[in-house]
Coordinates of C-alpha atoms in Angstrom, one line a residue:
X1 CA 0.0 0.0 0.0
X2 CA 2.9 2.3 0.8
X3 CA 4.4 1.6 -2.6
X4 CA 1.1 2.6 -4.3
X5 CA 1.0 5.9 -2.4
X6 CA 4.3 6.8 -4.0
X7 CA 2.9 6.5 -7.5
X8 CA 1.7 9.6 -9.3
X9 CA -2.0 10.3 -9.7
X10 CA -1.7 9.4 -13.4
X11 CA -0.1 6.0 -12.6
X12 CA -2.7 5.2 -9.9
X13 CA -5.6 6.1 -12.1
X14 CA -4.1 4.0 -15.0
X15 CA -3.5 1.0 -12.8
X16 CA -6.9 1.2 -11.3
X17 CA -8.6 1.5 -14.7
X18 CA -6.5 -1.4 -15.9
X19 CA -7.5 -3.6 -13.0
X20 CA -11.2 -2.7 -13.4
X21 CA -11.0 -3.3 -17.1
X22 CA -9.3 -6.6 -16.6
X23 CA -12.0 -7.8 -14.3
X24 CA -14.8 -6.7 -16.6
X25 CA -13.2 -8.2 -19.7
X26 CA -12.4 -11.4 -17.9
X27 CA -16.1 -11.8 -16.8
X28 CA -17.2 -11.0 -20.4
X29 CA -14.8 -13.5 -21.8
X30 CA -15.9 -16.3 -19.5
X31 CA -19.6 -15.6 -20.2
X32 CA -18.9 -15.6 -24.0
X33 CA -16.9 -18.9 -23.6
X34 CA -19.7 -20.6 -21.7
X35 CA -22.4 -19.3 -24.0
X36 CA -20.6 -20.4 -27.2
X37 CA -19.8 -23.8 -25.7
X38 CA -23.4 -24.3 -24.7
X39 CA -24.6 -23.3 -28.2
X40 CA -22.1 -25.6 -29.8
X41 CA -23.1 -28.6 -27.7
X42 CA -26.8 -27.7 -28.2
X43 CA -26.2 -27.8 -32.0
X44 CA -24.5 -31.2 -31.8
X45 CA -27.4 -32.6 -29.8
X46 CA -29.9 -31.2 -32.3
X47 CA -28.0 -32.8 -35.2
X48 CA -27.8 -36.1 -33.4
X49 CA -31.5 -35.9 -32.7
X50 CA -32.3 -35.3 -36.4
X51 CA -30.1 -38.4 -37.2
X52 CA -32.2 -40.8 -35.2
X53 CA -35.6 -39.4 -36.3
X54 CA -35.8 -41.5 -39.5
X55 CA -34.9 -44.7 -37.7
X56 CA -37.5 -44.1 -35.0
X57 CA -40.2 -43.6 -37.6
X58 CA -39.1 -46.7 -39.5
X59 CA -39.2 -48.8 -36.3
X60 CA -42.7 -47.6 -35.4
X61 CA -44.0 -48.4 -38.9
X62 CA -42.1 -51.6 -39.6
X63 CA -40.8 -53.1 -36.4
X64 CA -40.4 -56.6 -37.9
X65 CA -38.1 -55.4 -40.7
X66 CA -34.4 -54.7 -40.7
X67 CA -33.9 -50.9 -40.6
X68 CA -32.3 -49.3 -43.6
X69 CA -28.5 -48.7 -43.4
X70 CA -27.5 -45.1 -42.5
X71 CA -25.9 -42.8 -44.9
X72 CA -22.2 -42.5 -45.0
X73 CA -20.7 -40.6 -42.1
X74 CA -23.9 -40.9 -40.0
X75 CA -23.1 -42.5 -36.6
X76 CA -26.1 -44.4 -35.4
X77 CA -26.9 -47.6 -33.6
X78 CA -30.2 -49.5 -33.3
X79 CA -30.5 -52.0 -30.4
X80 CA -33.1 -54.7 -30.6
X81 CA -35.2 -55.7 -27.5
X82 CA -32.8 -58.6 -26.9
X83 CA -29.8 -56.3 -26.6
X84 CA -28.3 -57.1 -30.0
X85 CA -27.5 -54.3 -32.4
X86 CA -29.3 -54.3 -35.7
X87 CA -27.2 -51.4 -37.0
X88 CA -24.1 -50.0 -35.4
X89 CA -21.9 -47.4 -37.0
X90 CA -20.8 -45.8 -33.7
X91 CA -17.2 -45.9 -32.7
X92 CA -16.4 -49.0 -30.7
X93 CA -15.8 -47.2 -27.4
X94 CA -19.0 -45.2 -27.8
X95 CA -21.0 -48.4 -28.2
X96 CA -19.3 -49.9 -25.1
X97 CA -20.3 -46.9 -23.0
X98 CA -24.0 -46.8 -24.1
X99 CA -26.2 -46.9 -21.0
X100 CA -27.7 -50.3 -20.6
X101 CA -25.6 -52.0 -23.4
X102 CA -22.7 -53.2 -21.1
X103 CA -23.1 -56.6 -19.6
X104 CA -22.1 -57.7 -16.1
X105 CA -18.6 -58.6 -17.2
X106 CA -18.0 -55.2 -18.6
X107 CA -18.2 -56.3 -22.3
X108 CA -20.7 -55.1 -24.8
X109 CA -22.2 -56.8 -27.9
X110 CA -22.7 -55.9 -31.5
X111 CA -25.1 -57.9 -33.7
X112 CA -26.6 -57.4 -37.1
X113 CA -28.7 -59.1 -39.7
X114 CA -25.9 -59.6 -42.2
X115 CA -27.3 -57.1 -44.6
X116 CA -24.3 -54.8 -44.8
X117 CA -23.9 -54.2 -41.1
X118 CA -21.1 -55.6 -39.1
X119 CA -21.8 -58.2 -36.5
X120 CA -19.2 -59.0 -33.8
X121 CA -18.5 -59.2 -30.1
X122 CA -15.8 -57.5 -28.1
X123 CA -12.6 -59.3 -28.0
X124 CA -11.7 -61.1 -24.7
X125 CA -9.0 -58.5 -23.9
X126 CA -11.4 -55.5 -24.0
X127 CA -12.1 -55.7 -20.2
X128 CA -14.1 -53.2 -18.1
X129 CA -14.2 -49.5 -18.8
X130 CA -11.6 -47.5 -16.7
X131 CA -10.5 -43.9 -16.4
X132 CA -7.6 -42.8 -18.5
X133 CA -4.1 -42.1 -17.0
X134 CA -4.5 -38.3 -17.5
X135 CA -7.4 -38.1 -14.9
X136 CA -10.2 -37.4 -17.5
X137 CA -13.0 -39.8 -18.3
X138 CA -11.8 -42.9 -20.2
X139 CA -13.1 -43.8 -23.6
X140 CA -16.7 -44.6 -23.6
X141 CA -17.5 -43.2 -20.1
X142 CA -20.7 -41.0 -20.2
X143 CA -20.3 -37.5 -18.9
X144 CA -23.2 -35.3 -18.0
X145 CA -25.8 -38.0 -18.5
X146 CA -29.4 -36.7 -18.4
X147 CA -32.8 -38.1 -19.4
X148 CA -35.6 -35.8 -20.4
X149 CA -39.0 -36.9 -21.9
X150 CA -37.5 -40.3 -22.7
X151 CA -34.5 -38.8 -24.5
X152 CA -31.0 -39.5 -23.1
X153 CA -28.1 -37.2 -23.8
X154 CA -24.5 -37.2 -22.7
X155 CA -20.9 -36.6 -23.9
X156 CA -18.2 -39.2 -24.1
X157 CA -14.7 -39.7 -25.5
X158 CA -13.6 -42.2 -28.1
X159 CA -10.5 -42.5 -30.3
X160 CA -9.2 -39.2 -29.0
X161 CA -12.4 -37.3 -30.0
X162 CA -15.4 -36.1 -28.0
X163 CA -18.9 -37.1 -29.1
X164 CA -22.3 -35.9 -28.2
X165 CA -24.6 -38.9 -27.9
X166 CA -28.4 -38.9 -28.0
X167 CA -30.6 -41.9 -27.4
X168 CA -34.4 -42.6 -27.6
X169 CA -36.4 -45.7 -27.2
X170 CA -39.5 -46.8 -29.1
X171 CA -42.0 -49.4 -28.0
X172 CA -43.5 -51.7 -30.7
X173 CA -45.3 -55.0 -30.9
X174 CA -41.9 -56.7 -31.2
X175 CA -40.6 -55.0 -28.0
X176 CA -38.7 -51.9 -27.0
X177 CA -36.0 -50.8 -29.4
X178 CA -33.3 -48.3 -28.6
X179 CA -31.8 -45.9 -31.2
X180 CA -28.6 -44.0 -30.5
X181 CA -26.9 -41.3 -32.6
X182 CA -23.5 -39.6 -32.0
X183 CA -22.0 -36.4 -33.3
X184 CA -18.3 -35.7 -33.4
X185 CA -17.6 -32.6 -31.4
X186 CA -14.1 -32.0 -32.8
X187 CA -15.3 -29.2 -35.0
X188 CA -17.1 -27.5 -32.1
X189 CA -14.1 -27.9 -29.9
X190 CA -11.8 -26.5 -32.5
X191 CA -14.2 -23.6 -33.0
X192 CA -14.4 -23.0 -29.2
X193 CA -10.6 -23.1 -29.0
X194 CA -10.3 -20.6 -31.8
X195 CA -12.9 -18.3 -30.1
X196 CA -11.0 -18.7 -26.8
X197 CA -7.7 -17.6 -28.5
X198 CA -9.5 -14.7 -30.0
X199 CA -11.0 -13.7 -26.7
X200 CA -7.6 -13.9 -25.0
X201 CA -5.9 -11.8 -27.7
X202 CA -8.8 -9.4 -27.8
X203 CA -8.8 -9.0 -24.0
X204 CA -5.0 -8.3 -24.0
X205 CA -5.4 -5.8 -26.8
X206 CA -8.4 -4.2 -25.2
X207 CA -6.5 -3.9 -21.9
X208 CA -3.5 -2.2 -23.7
X209 CA -5.9 0.2 -25.4
X210 CA -7.7 0.8 -22.2
X211 CA -4.5 1.5 -20.3
X212 CA -3.2 3.8 -23.0
X213 CA -6.5 5.7 -23.2
X214 CA -6.6 6.1 -19.4
X215 CA -3.0 7.3 -19.4
X216 CA -3.7 9.8 -22.2
X217 CA -7.0 11.1 -20.8
X218 CA -5.5 11.4 -17.3
X219 CA -2.5 13.3 -18.8
X220 CA -4.8 15.7 -20.6
X221 CA -7.0 16.2 -17.5
X222 CA -4.0 16.9 -15.3
X223 CA -2.3 19.2 -17.7
X224 CA -4.1 22.3 -16.1
X225 CA -2.8 21.1 -12.7
X226 CA 0.7 21.1 -14.0
X227 CA 0.3 24.6 -15.3
X228 CA -1.2 25.7 -12.0
X229 CA 1.8 24.1 -10.1
X230 CA 4.3 25.9 -12.3
X231 CA 2.4 29.2 -11.9
X232 CA 2.3 28.6 -8.1
X233 CA 6.1 28.0 -8.0
X234 CA 6.6 31.3 -10.0
X235 CA 4.3 33.1 -7.6
X236 CA 6.1 31.7 -4.6
X237 CA 9.5 32.7 -5.9
X238 CA 8.4 36.1 -7.1
X239 CA 9.2 35.3 -10.7
X240 CA 5.6 36.1 -11.7
X241 CA 2.6 38.1 -10.5
X242 CA -1.0 37.5 -11.1
X243 CA -3.4 34.6 -10.7
X244 CA -3.3 30.9 -11.4
X245 CA -4.3 29.9 -14.9
X246 CA -7.9 28.8 -15.3
X247 CA -8.7 26.2 -17.9
X248 CA -11.1 26.9 -20.7
X249 CA -13.3 23.9 -19.7
X250 CA -15.9 24.3 -17.0
X251 CA -14.8 21.4 -14.8
X252 CA -13.6 20.7 -11.3
X253 CA -10.0 21.8 -12.0
X254 CA -11.2 25.1 -13.3
X255 CA -13.4 25.5 -10.2
X256 CA -10.3 24.7 -8.1
X257 CA -8.2 27.3 -9.9
X258 CA -11.0 29.9 -9.4
X259 CA -11.3 29.1 -5.7
X260 CA -7.5 29.3 -5.3
X261 CA -7.4 32.6 -7.2
X262 CA -10.1 34.0 -4.9
X263 CA -8.0 32.7 -1.9
X264 CA -4.9 34.4 -3.3
X265 CA -6.7 37.6 -3.8
X266 CA -8.0 37.6 -0.2
X267 CA -4.5 36.8 1.0
X268 CA -3.0 39.6 -1.1
X269 CA -5.7 42.0 0.1
X270 CA -5.1 41.0 3.7
X271 CA -1.3 41.3 3.3
X272 CA -1.7 44.7 1.6
X273 CA -4.1 45.8 4.3
X274 CA -1.7 44.7 7.0
X275 CA 1.2 46.4 5.2
X276 CA -0.7 49.6 4.8
X277 CA -1.9 49.5 8.4
X278 CA 1.6 48.9 9.7
X279 CA 2.9 51.7 7.5
X280 CA 0.1 54.1 8.5
X281 CA 0.4 53.2 12.2
X282 CA 4.2 53.7 12.0
X283 CA 3.6 57.1 10.4
X284 CA 1.0 58.0 13.0
X285 CA 3.2 56.9 15.9
X286 CA 6.3 58.6 14.5
X287 CA 4.9 62.1 14.7
X288 CA 3.8 62.0 18.3
X289 CA 6.9 60.1 19.3
X290 CA 9.0 62.8 17.7
X291 CA 7.0 65.5 19.4
X292 CA 7.3 63.6 22.7
X293 CA 11.1 63.4 22.2
X294 CA 11.4 67.1 21.6
X295 CA 9.3 67.9 24.6
X296 CA 11.4 65.7 26.8
X297 CA 14.5 67.5 25.5
X298 CA 12.9 70.8 26.3
X299 CA 12.0 69.5 29.8
X300 CA 15.6 68.7 30.4
X301 CA 16.5 72.2 29.5
X302 CA 13.8 73.6 31.9
X303 CA 15.1 71.9 35.1
X304 CA 15.9 75.3 36.6
X305 CA 12.5 76.8 35.6
X306 CA 9.7 75.1 37.5
X307 CA 6.9 76.8 35.5
X308 CA 8.5 75.9 32.1
X309 CA 9.1 72.4 33.4
X310 CA 5.5 72.0 34.4
X311 CA 4.3 73.2 31.0
X312 CA 6.6 70.7 29.3
X313 CA 5.4 67.8 31.5
X314 CA 1.8 68.6 30.9
X315 CA 2.5 68.7 27.1
X316 CA 4.3 65.3 27.4
X317 CA 1.2 63.9 29.3
X318 CA -1.0 65.1 26.5
X319 CA 1.2 63.4 23.9
X320 CA 1.3 60.2 26.0
X321 CA -2.5 60.3 26.2
X322 CA -2.7 60.6 22.5
X323 CA -0.4 57.6 22.0
X324 CA -2.3 55.6 24.5
X325 CA -5.6 56.3 22.7
X326 CA -4.1 55.5 19.3
X327 CA -2.7 52.2 20.6
X328 CA -5.9 51.3 22.3
X329 CA -7.8 52.0 19.1
X330 CA -5.4 49.9 17.0
X331 CA -5.8 47.0 19.5
X332 CA -9.6 47.3 19.4
X333 CA -9.6 47.2 15.6
X334 CA -7.3 44.2 15.6
X335 CA -9.6 42.4 18.0
X336 CA -12.7 43.2 15.9
X337 CA -10.9 42.0 12.8
X338 CA -10.0 38.7 14.5
X339 CA -13.5 38.2 15.7
X340 CA -14.9 38.8 12.2
X341 CA -12.6 36.3 10.7
X342 CA -13.2 33.7 13.3
X343 CA -16.0 31.1 12.5
X344 CA -17.1 31.4 16.1
X345 CA -17.1 35.2 15.9
X346 CA -20.9 35.6 15.9
X347 CA -21.2 33.5 19.0
X348 CA -18.6 35.7 20.9
X349 CA -20.5 38.9 20.4
X350 CA -22.5 40.1 23.5
X351 CA -26.1 41.0 23.1
X352 CA -27.6 44.0 24.9
X353 CA -31.1 45.3 25.4
X354 CA -32.2 48.6 24.0
X355 CA -32.7 50.1 27.4
X356 CA -29.1 49.6 28.3
X357 CA -27.9 51.1 25.0
X358 CA -30.1 54.2 25.7
X359 CA -28.4 54.6 29.1
X360 CA -25.0 54.3 27.4
X361 CA -26.0 56.9 24.8
X362 CA -26.9 59.4 27.6
X363 CA -23.6 58.8 29.3
X364 CA -21.8 59.3 26.0
X365 CA -23.7 62.6 25.5
X366 CA -22.5 63.8 28.9
X367 CA -18.9 62.9 27.9
X368 CA -19.3 64.8 24.6
X369 CA -20.6 67.9 26.4
X370 CA -17.8 67.8 28.9
X371 CA -15.3 67.6 26.0
X372 CA -16.7 70.7 24.3
X373 CA -16.8 72.9 27.3
X374 CA -14.4 75.4 25.9
X375 CA -15.5 75.1 22.3
X376 CA -19.0 76.5 22.7
X377 CA -20.6 73.6 20.8
X378 CA -23.9 72.3 22.1
X379 CA -24.7 68.6 22.0
X380 CA -28.5 67.8 22.0
X381 CA -30.2 64.4 21.6
X382 CA -33.7 62.9 21.2
X383 CA -35.0 59.3 21.6
X384 CA -37.6 57.2 19.9
X385 CA -37.1 53.7 21.2
X386 CA -40.4 52.1 22.1
X387 CA -39.3 48.5 22.3
X388 CA -37.0 48.6 25.3
X389 CA -36.6 44.8 25.4
X390 CA -35.2 44.5 21.9
X391 CA -31.7 43.0 21.9
X392 CA -28.8 43.9 19.7
X393 CA -25.5 42.2 19.0
X394 CA -23.3 44.9 20.6
X395 CA -22.1 45.5 24.1
X396 CA -22.9 48.7 25.9
X397 CA -19.3 49.9 26.1
X398 CA -18.8 49.2 22.3
X399 CA -22.0 51.2 21.6
X400 CA -20.6 54.0 23.8
X401 CA -17.4 54.1 21.7
X402 CA -19.6 54.4 18.6
X403 CA -21.4 57.5 20.1
X404 CA -18.1 58.9 21.5
X405 CA -16.4 58.8 18.1
X406 CA -19.3 60.2 16.1
X407 CA -19.9 63.0 18.6
X408 CA -16.2 63.8 18.8
X409 CA -15.9 64.0 15.0
X410 CA -19.1 66.2 14.8
X411 CA -17.9 68.6 17.5
X412 CA -14.4 68.7 16.0
X413 CA -15.7 69.9 12.7
X414 CA -18.5 72.2 14.0
X415 CA -17.9 75.9 14.1
X416 CA -17.8 78.0 17.3
X417 CA -21.3 78.2 18.7
X418 CA -22.5 75.3 16.5
X419 CA -24.6 72.4 17.6
X420 CA -24.5 68.6 17.3
X421 CA -27.7 66.7 17.2
X422 CA -27.9 63.0 18.1
X423 CA -31.0 61.0 17.3
X424 CA -31.6 57.4 18.4
X425 CA -34.7 55.6 17.0
X426 CA -36.2 52.2 16.0
X427 CA -37.5 51.3 12.6
X428 CA -40.6 49.1 12.0
X429 CA -38.3 46.0 12.0
X430 CA -36.9 47.1 15.4
X431 CA -33.5 47.9 13.9
X432 CA -31.7 50.6 15.9
X433 CA -30.8 53.8 13.9
X434 CA -28.3 56.2 15.3
X435 CA -27.7 59.6 13.5
X436 CA -25.3 62.3 14.5
X437 CA -25.5 65.6 12.5
X438 CA -23.5 68.7 12.7
X439 CA -23.8 72.2 11.1
X440 CA -20.2 72.4 9.9
X441 CA -19.0 72.9 6.3
X442 CA -19.8 69.3 5.3
X443 CA -17.6 66.6 3.9
X444 CA -15.7 66.8 0.6
X445 CA -17.4 64.5 -2.0
X446 CA -14.1 62.8 -2.7
X447 CA -13.8 61.8 0.9
X448 CA -17.2 60.2 1.3
X449 CA -16.3 56.8 -0.3
X450 CA -13.2 56.4 2.0
X451 CA -14.5 58.1 5.1
X452 CA -14.6 54.9 7.1
X453 CA -11.2 53.6 5.9
X454 CA -8.4 53.5 8.4
X455 CA -6.0 56.5 8.7
X456 CA -8.1 58.6 6.3
X457 CA -8.9 62.2 7.1
X458 CA -10.8 65.0 5.4
X459 CA -9.0 68.1 4.2
X460 CA -7.6 70.5 6.7
X461 CA -10.4 73.0 6.1
X462 CA -12.7 70.8 8.2
X463 CA -10.2 70.4 11.1
X464 CA -10.0 72.6 14.1
X465 CA -7.1 72.6 16.4
X466 CA -8.0 69.2 17.7
X467 CA -7.4 66.4 15.3
X468 CA -7.6 62.6 15.3
X469 CA -5.6 59.8 13.9
X470 CA -8.1 58.8 11.2
X471 CA -9.2 55.7 13.1
X472 CA -12.4 56.9 14.7
X473 CA -14.8 56.2 11.9
X474 CA -12.9 53.0 11.1
X475 CA -13.6 51.8 14.7
X476 CA -17.3 52.8 14.3
X477 CA -17.7 50.7 11.1
X478 CA -15.8 47.8 12.6
X479 CA -18.1 47.7 15.7
X480 CA -21.2 48.1 13.6
X481 CA -20.1 45.4 11.1
X482 CA -19.4 42.9 13.9
X483 CA -23.0 43.5 15.1
X484 CA -24.3 42.8 11.6
X485 CA -25.1 46.5 11.0
X486 CA -24.0 49.2 8.5
X487 CA -22.6 52.7 8.5
X488 CA -23.0 55.7 6.3
X489 CA -21.8 59.3 5.9
X490 CA -23.5 62.0 3.8
X491 CA -23.8 65.8 3.5
X492 CA -27.0 67.4 4.7
X493 CA -28.9 69.5 2.1
X494 CA -28.7 72.6 4.3
X495 CA -25.0 72.1 5.3
X496 CA -23.2 69.9 7.7
X497 CA -22.6 66.2 7.7
X498 CA -24.8 63.3 8.9
X499 CA -23.3 60.0 10.1
X500 CA -25.6 57.1 10.4
X501 CA -25.3 53.7 12.1
X502 CA -27.9 50.9 11.7
X503 CA -27.9 47.9 14.1
X504 CA -30.3 45.1 13.3
X505 CA -32.3 43.4 16.0
X506 CA -30.9 40.0 16.9

């Protein structure tokens, strides 16, 4: 079995096809051999039966007359009621083996009427019938003896040839006569032997053609696999770029190539996404780290000035806070990505009732108002959540981060004295809809398609002094997507931007 595993697919398929073909052809050859042999012997019996028909008719009509002599080459014997033979042209050994014609001493008798038929008895040295030295039946021994409707049939051997013997009896006023006829089966045996040789040769040629066809067809079927393997080797070594070749036929191998290409595209997109995220994160971290380093250098120079040192330390604290927030956001996004890719991700998401989400919303509004104390931006909200028991696949803290990020973005891009309006409602299907609108300058149309991508920002005209890392909306979309929801950003007809988050009911 281990040796078979080392064979190629082409070899295994060819050997398997060859084995199955050999079994099928062998069964077919055996069936044909048996059928041809049966037909040949049936023909011999039919001919022998036709040979005895005239004698039976003659005995029925003229039982007291000597039957006519048979034609040349016709092997027939007519046995009178007393056991003597009126006619006997059968081979000597066939006559000896006729059922009922052998006496107690093992010798038979031949008798005639002197009218052209030979009359004699076995020589004293004939002796009883025995089996031949080769293990087969001896000359004259009946094989396959059967009697049906008064007709006796069997096969026997005599003088190196095989005969089919048929016997019938006819009852007359003179007694019961027996008529026997034999047909030499040499021609049938020769025909059967020729057919067997043809079957053997045909089987061998068919197996060779079968093996060659299996090898050729398997080679043609596996040719796309060989091209795919070479293309995969080139892709792995960087010698080529692109997808695996897809065959022109719509078969399983083409489906496999299509599936592998889709897998490669996902892997490339994932690798590109990770590369871009690492690059963007490095860029985002490099700036605050450089600022932090500069402020620490300034703090070293301000050791003799307590007020200057305090200002530098507070600035360093602000930079550290920004780095901490950025790192926490990156870790949260990474966790959400991992949950989304996990097959058990949906089972890991916590469900929360609408009443808890409303409480979290109000807490987030308070945090938003506290964060805009010096910016003179008002934050208002209204609720329309009639089904308090409806559950949603998002935790209360995660929903709070959605509100925090949207409110922070809205207040950041709202003008002095502007307002931010937060609205939480339920649709007819109990889906939760959160909208956050501001009255700022709106969002550039070119930015709308990529607003929720990571590390993307609108142009500087929408930014006040405070600025984010470009991960706030990305975190909002990641949390909403993990809950089975959706996000959207659009410009209001009368100015400002409107961010929308829809969370379906679980």
